[in-house]
Amino acid sequence: MHGPGYAPPPPQSPSSGTLITLRVVFVVLAVMSCGFLAWPSMLRLALVTRKTLDWALFVLSMVHISIVTTLIALDPGKDEFATTGNTGMWLMISGMVITVAYYLYADIRHFSAANAMPYAQTTGGYAQPQTGYGYPG
């Protein structure tokens, strides 16, 4: 009479309103700061998905923003940007666009795949066949 017990409850995913609000907040944060604060969206993505690729992209975004900051700080121009400042600004804007696009793609894909997958596949468990009363036929 000793069985495996009750199965644990399936993991709860956040509501769709919460997910949309978080996506909007992180995208607005990146866009309104002109890309200087694009790294928090990559940090959130790495924490949520726990994939090695996302952690590597988070580190790459940190390296990217430090290179951009260095290029803009080294600009000697007084009234307008010189070559290093222009390069830094183009890298900053292009990095912002790439970061926002990848963040939205990966976040939407992660939560849509998590909702579509059956519980037995998400936990690594095996689905037990359901039989009626008595022995199977």
Coordinates of N, CA and C in Angstrom, one line a residue:
M1 N 0.8 -1.2 0.0 CA 0.0 0.0 0.0 C 0.8 1.3 0.0
H2 N 2.1 1.1 -0.2 CA 3.0 2.3 -0.3 C 3.2 2.7 -1.7
G3 N 2.6 3.7 -2.2 CA 2.8 4.2 -3.5 C 3.7 5.4 -3.6
P4 N 3.8 5.9 -4.8 CA 4.7 7.1 -4.9 C 4.1 8.4 -4.3
G5 N 2.9 8.4 -4.0 CA 2.3 9.6 -3.4 C 1.7 10.4 -4.5
Y6 N 1.3 11.6 -4.0 CA 0.7 12.5 -5.0 C 1.8 13.2 -5.8
A7 N 1.4 13.5 -7.0 CA 2.3 14.2 -7.9 C 2.4 15.7 -7.5
P8 N 3.6 16.3 -7.6 CA 3.6 17.7 -7.2 C 2.8 18.6 -8.2
P9 N 2.3 19.7 -7.7 CA 1.5 20.5 -8.6 C 2.3 21.1 -9.8
P10 N 1.7 21.3 -10.9 CA 2.5 21.8 -12.0 C 2.9 23.2 -11.7
P11 N 4.1 23.6 -12.3 CA 4.6 25.0 -12.0 C 3.7 26.0 -12.6
Q12 N 3.5 27.1 -11.8 CA 2.6 28.2 -12.2 C 3.4 29.2 -13.0
S13 N 2.9 29.5 -14.2 CA 3.5 30.6 -15.0 C 2.8 31.9 -14.7
P14 N 3.5 33.0 -14.8 CA 2.9 34.3 -14.5 C 1.7 34.5 -15.5
S15 N 0.8 35.4 -15.1 CA -0.3 35.7 -15.9 C 0.2 36.5 -17.1
S16 N -0.7 36.5 -18.2 CA -0.3 37.2 -19.4 C -0.2 38.7 -19.2
G17 N -0.9 39.2 -18.3 CA -0.8 40.7 -18.0 C 0.5 41.0 -17.4
T18 N 0.9 40.2 -16.5 CA 2.2 40.4 -15.8 C 3.4 40.3 -16.9
L19 N 3.3 39.3 -17.7 CA 4.4 39.1 -18.7 C 4.4 40.3 -19.7
I20 N 3.2 40.8 -20.1 CA 3.2 41.9 -21.1 C 3.7 43.2 -20.4
T21 N 3.4 43.4 -19.1 CA 3.8 44.6 -18.4 C 5.4 44.5 -18.2
L22 N 5.9 43.4 -17.9 CA 7.4 43.3 -17.8 C 8.1 43.5 -19.1
R23 N 7.5 43.0 -20.2 CA 8.1 43.2 -21.5 C 8.1 44.7 -21.8
V24 N 7.0 45.3 -21.6 CA 6.9 46.8 -21.9 C 7.9 47.6 -21.1
V25 N 8.0 47.3 -19.8 CA 8.9 48.0 -18.9 C 10.4 47.8 -19.4
F26 N 10.8 46.6 -19.7 CA 12.2 46.4 -20.0 C 12.5 47.0 -21.4
V27 N 11.5 47.0 -22.3 CA 11.8 47.6 -23.7 C 11.8 49.1 -23.5
V28 N 10.9 49.7 -22.8 CA 10.9 51.1 -22.6 C 12.2 51.6 -21.9
L29 N 12.6 50.8 -20.9 CA 13.9 51.1 -20.2 C 15.0 51.2 -21.2
A30 N 15.1 50.2 -22.1 CA 16.2 50.2 -23.0 C 16.1 51.3 -24.0
V31 N 14.9 51.6 -24.5 CA 14.7 52.6 -25.6 C 14.9 54.0 -25.0
M32 N 14.3 54.3 -23.9 CA 14.4 55.6 -23.3 C 15.8 56.0 -22.8
S33 N 16.6 55.0 -22.6 CA 18.0 55.3 -22.2 C 18.9 55.2 -23.4
C34 N 18.4 55.1 -24.5 CA 19.2 55.0 -25.8 C 20.1 53.9 -25.8
G35 N 19.8 52.8 -25.1 CA 20.6 51.6 -25.1 C 21.5 51.4 -23.9
F36 N 21.7 52.5 -23.1 CA 22.6 52.3 -22.0 C 22.0 51.3 -20.9
L37 N 20.7 51.2 -20.8 CA 20.1 50.3 -19.9 C 19.4 49.2 -20.6
A38 N 20.1 48.6 -21.6 CA 19.5 47.5 -22.3 C 20.0 46.2 -21.7
W39 N 21.0 46.2 -20.8 CA 21.5 45.0 -20.2 C 20.5 44.4 -19.1
P40 N 19.6 45.2 -18.4 CA 18.7 44.6 -17.5 C 17.7 43.6 -18.2
S41 N 17.4 43.9 -19.4 CA 16.5 42.9 -20.1 C 17.2 41.6 -20.4
M42 N 18.5 41.7 -20.7 CA 19.2 40.5 -21.0 C 19.5 39.7 -19.6
L43 N 19.6 40.4 -18.5 CA 19.8 39.8 -17.2 C 18.5 39.1 -16.9
R44 N 17.3 39.7 -17.1 CA 16.1 39.1 -16.8 C 15.9 37.8 -17.6
L45 N 16.2 37.9 -18.9 CA 16.1 36.8 -19.8 C 17.0 35.6 -19.4
A46 N 18.2 35.9 -19.0 CA 19.1 34.9 -18.5 C 18.6 34.2 -17.2
L47 N 18.1 35.0 -16.3 CA 17.6 34.5 -15.1 C 16.3 33.6 -15.3
V48 N 15.5 34.0 -16.2 CA 14.2 33.3 -16.5 C 14.5 32.0 -17.2
T49 N 15.3 32.0 -18.3 CA 15.5 30.8 -19.1 C 16.6 29.9 -18.6
R50 N 17.6 30.5 -17.9 CA 18.7 29.7 -17.4 C 19.5 29.0 -18.5
K51 N 19.6 29.6 -19.6 CA 20.3 29.0 -20.7 C 21.7 29.6 -20.8
T52 N 22.7 28.8 -21.2 CA 24.1 29.3 -21.3 C 24.2 30.4 -22.4
L53 N 23.4 30.2 -23.4 CA 23.5 31.3 -24.5 C 23.0 32.6 -24.0
D54 N 21.9 32.6 -23.2 CA 21.4 33.9 -22.6 C 22.4 34.5 -21.6
W55 N 23.1 33.7 -20.8 CA 24.1 34.2 -19.9 C 25.3 34.8 -20.7
A56 N 25.6 34.1 -21.8 CA 26.7 34.6 -22.6 C 26.3 35.9 -23.3
L57 N 25.1 36.1 -23.7 CA 24.6 37.3 -24.4 C 24.5 38.4 -23.3
F58 N 24.2 38.1 -22.1 CA 24.2 39.1 -21.0 C 25.6 39.6 -20.8
V59 N 26.6 38.8 -20.7 CA 28.0 39.2 -20.6 C 28.4 40.0 -21.8
L60 N 28.0 39.6 -23.0 CA 28.3 40.3 -24.2 C 27.7 41.7 -24.2
S61 N 26.5 41.8 -23.6 CA 25.8 43.2 -23.6 C 26.5 44.1 -22.6
M62 N 27.1 43.5 -21.5 CA 27.8 44.3 -20.5 C 29.1 44.8 -21.2
V63 N 29.8 43.9 -21.9 CA 31.0 44.3 -22.6 C 30.7 45.4 -23.7
H64 N 29.6 45.2 -24.4 CA 29.2 46.1 -25.4 C 29.0 47.5 -24.8
I65 N 28.3 47.6 -23.7 CA 28.0 48.9 -23.2 C 29.2 49.6 -22.6
S66 N 30.2 48.8 -22.1 CA 31.4 49.4 -21.6 C 32.3 49.9 -22.8
I67 N 32.3 49.2 -23.9 CA 33.0 49.7 -25.1 C 32.4 50.9 -25.7
V68 N 31.0 50.9 -25.7 CA 30.3 52.1 -26.2 C 30.6 53.3 -25.3
T69 N 30.5 53.1 -24.0 CA 30.8 54.2 -23.1 C 32.2 54.8 -23.2
T70 N 33.2 53.9 -23.4 CA 34.6 54.3 -23.6 C 34.7 55.1 -24.9
L71 N 34.1 54.6 -26.0 CA 34.2 55.3 -27.3 C 33.6 56.7 -27.2
I72 N 32.5 56.8 -26.5 CA 31.8 58.1 -26.4 C 32.6 59.1 -25.5
A73 N 33.2 58.5 -24.4 CA 34.0 59.3 -23.5 C 35.3 59.8 -24.1
L74 N 35.9 59.0 -25.1 CA 37.1 59.4 -25.7 C 36.9 60.4 -26.8
D75 N 35.7 60.8 -27.1 CA 35.4 61.7 -28.2 C 36.0 63.1 -27.9
P76 N 36.9 63.6 -28.7 CA 37.5 64.9 -28.4 C 36.6 66.1 -28.8
G77 N 35.6 65.9 -29.6 CA 34.8 67.0 -30.2 C 34.1 67.9 -29.1
K78 N 34.1 69.2 -29.4 CA 33.5 70.1 -28.5 C 32.0 70.3 -28.9
D79 N 31.8 70.6 -30.2 CA 30.4 70.9 -30.6 C 29.7 69.7 -31.2
E80 N 30.4 68.9 -31.9 CA 29.8 67.7 -32.5 C 30.8 66.5 -32.4
F81 N 30.2 65.3 -32.6 CA 31.0 64.1 -32.4 C 32.0 64.0 -33.5
A82 N 33.1 63.4 -33.1 CA 34.2 63.0 -34.1 C 34.0 61.6 -34.5
T83 N 35.0 61.0 -35.0 CA 34.9 59.6 -35.5 C 34.6 58.6 -34.4
T84 N 35.3 58.7 -33.3 CA 35.1 57.8 -32.1 C 33.7 58.0 -31.5
G85 N 33.2 59.2 -31.4 CA 31.9 59.4 -30.9 C 30.8 58.9 -31.8
N86 N 31.0 59.1 -33.1 CA 30.0 58.6 -34.1 C 29.9 57.1 -34.0
T87 N 31.1 56.5 -34.0 CA 31.2 55.0 -33.9 C 30.5 54.5 -32.6
G88 N 30.7 55.2 -31.5 CA 30.1 54.8 -30.3 C 28.6 54.9 -30.3
M89 N 28.1 56.0 -30.9 CA 26.7 56.2 -31.0 C 26.0 55.2 -31.9
W90 N 26.6 54.9 -33.1 CA 26.1 53.9 -34.0 C 26.1 52.5 -33.3
L91 N 27.1 52.2 -32.6 CA 27.2 50.9 -31.9 C 26.1 50.8 -30.8
M92 N 25.9 51.9 -30.1 CA 24.9 52.0 -29.0 C 23.5 51.8 -29.6
I93 N 23.2 52.5 -30.6 CA 21.8 52.4 -31.2 C 21.6 51.0 -31.8
S94 N 22.6 50.5 -32.5 CA 22.4 49.2 -33.2 C 22.3 48.1 -32.1
G95 N 23.1 48.2 -31.0 CA 23.0 47.2 -29.9 C 21.7 47.3 -29.2
M96 N 21.1 48.5 -29.1 CA 19.8 48.6 -28.5 C 18.8 47.9 -29.3
V97 N 18.8 48.1 -30.6 CA 17.8 47.5 -31.5 C 17.9 45.9 -31.4
I98 N 19.2 45.5 -31.5 CA 19.4 44.0 -31.5 C 19.0 43.4 -30.1
T99 N 19.3 44.1 -29.0 CA 19.0 43.6 -27.7 C 17.5 43.5 -27.5
V100 N 16.8 44.6 -27.9 CA 15.3 44.6 -27.7 C 14.7 43.5 -28.5
A101 N 15.1 43.4 -29.8 CA 14.5 42.4 -30.7 C 14.8 41.0 -30.1
Y102 N 16.0 40.7 -29.7 CA 16.2 39.3 -29.2 C 15.5 39.1 -27.9
Y103 N 15.5 40.1 -27.0 CA 14.7 39.9 -25.7 C 13.3 39.6 -26.0
L104 N 12.6 40.3 -26.8 CA 11.2 40.0 -27.1 C 11.0 38.7 -27.7
Y105 N 11.9 38.3 -28.7 CA 11.8 37.0 -29.3 C 12.0 35.9 -28.3
A106 N 13.0 35.9 -27.5 CA 13.3 34.8 -26.6 C 12.3 34.8 -25.5
D107 N 11.9 35.9 -25.0 CA 10.9 35.9 -23.9 C 9.6 35.4 -24.3
I108 N 9.1 35.8 -25.4 CA 7.8 35.3 -25.9 C 7.9 33.8 -26.3
R109 N 9.0 33.4 -26.9 CA 9.2 32.0 -27.2 C 9.3 31.1 -25.9
H110 N 10.0 31.6 -24.9 CA 10.1 30.8 -23.7 C 8.8 30.6 -23.0
F111 N 8.0 31.6 -22.9 CA 6.7 31.5 -22.1 C 5.6 30.8 -23.0
S112 N 5.7 30.9 -24.3 CA 4.7 30.2 -25.1 C 5.0 28.7 -25.1
A113 N 6.3 28.4 -25.1 CA 6.7 27.0 -25.1 C 6.4 26.3 -23.8
A114 N 6.6 27.1 -22.7 CA 6.3 26.6 -21.4 C 4.9 26.3 -21.1
N115 N 4.0 27.1 -21.7 CA 2.6 26.9 -21.6 C 2.0 25.8 -22.4
A116 N 2.7 25.5 -23.6 CA 2.2 24.5 -24.5 C 2.7 23.1 -24.1
M117 N 3.7 23.0 -23.3 CA 4.3 21.7 -23.0 C 3.6 21.0 -21.9
P118 N 3.3 19.7 -22.0 CA 2.6 19.0 -20.9 C 3.5 19.0 -19.7
Y119 N 2.8 18.8 -18.5 CA 3.5 18.8 -17.3 C 4.6 17.7 -17.2
A120 N 4.3 16.5 -17.7 CA 5.2 15.4 -17.6 C 6.5 15.7 -18.4
Q121 N 6.4 16.5 -19.5 CA 7.6 16.8 -20.2 C 8.4 17.9 -19.5
T122 N 7.8 18.8 -18.9 CA 8.5 19.9 -18.3 C 9.3 19.5 -17.0
T123 N 8.8 18.5 -16.3 CA 9.5 18.1 -15.1 C 10.4 16.9 -15.3
G124 N 10.4 16.3 -16.5 CA 11.2 15.2 -16.8 C 10.6 13.9 -16.3
G125 N 9.4 14.0 -15.8 CA 8.7 12.8 -15.3 C 8.1 12.0 -16.5
Y126 N 7.5 10.9 -16.2 CA 6.8 10.1 -17.2 C 5.3 10.2 -17.0
A127 N 4.6 10.3 -18.1 CA 3.1 10.3 -18.0 C 2.6 8.9 -17.7
Q128 N 1.8 8.7 -16.8 CA 1.2 7.4 -16.4 C 0.0 7.2 -17.3
P129 N -0.2 6.0 -17.9 CA -1.4 5.8 -18.6 C -2.6 5.7 -17.7
Q130 N -3.7 6.3 -18.2 CA -4.9 6.3 -17.3 C -5.7 5.1 -17.7
T131 N -6.1 4.3 -16.7 CA -6.9 3.2 -17.0 C -8.2 3.3 -16.1
G132 N -9.2 2.6 -16.5 CA -10.4 2.6 -15.8 C -10.3 1.7 -14.6
Y133 N -11.4 1.3 -14.0 CA -11.5 0.5 -12.8 C -11.1 -0.9 -13.2
G134 N -10.3 -1.6 -12.5 CA -10.0 -3.0 -12.8 C -8.7 -3.1 -13.7
Y135 N -8.5 -4.3 -14.2 CA -7.4 -4.5 -15.1 C -7.6 -4.0 -16.5
P136 N -6.5 -3.5 -17.1 CA -6.7 -3.1 -18.5 C -7.1 -4.3 -19.4
G137 N -7.8 -4.0 -20.5 CA -8.3 -5.0 -21.4 C -7.2 -5.6 -22.3

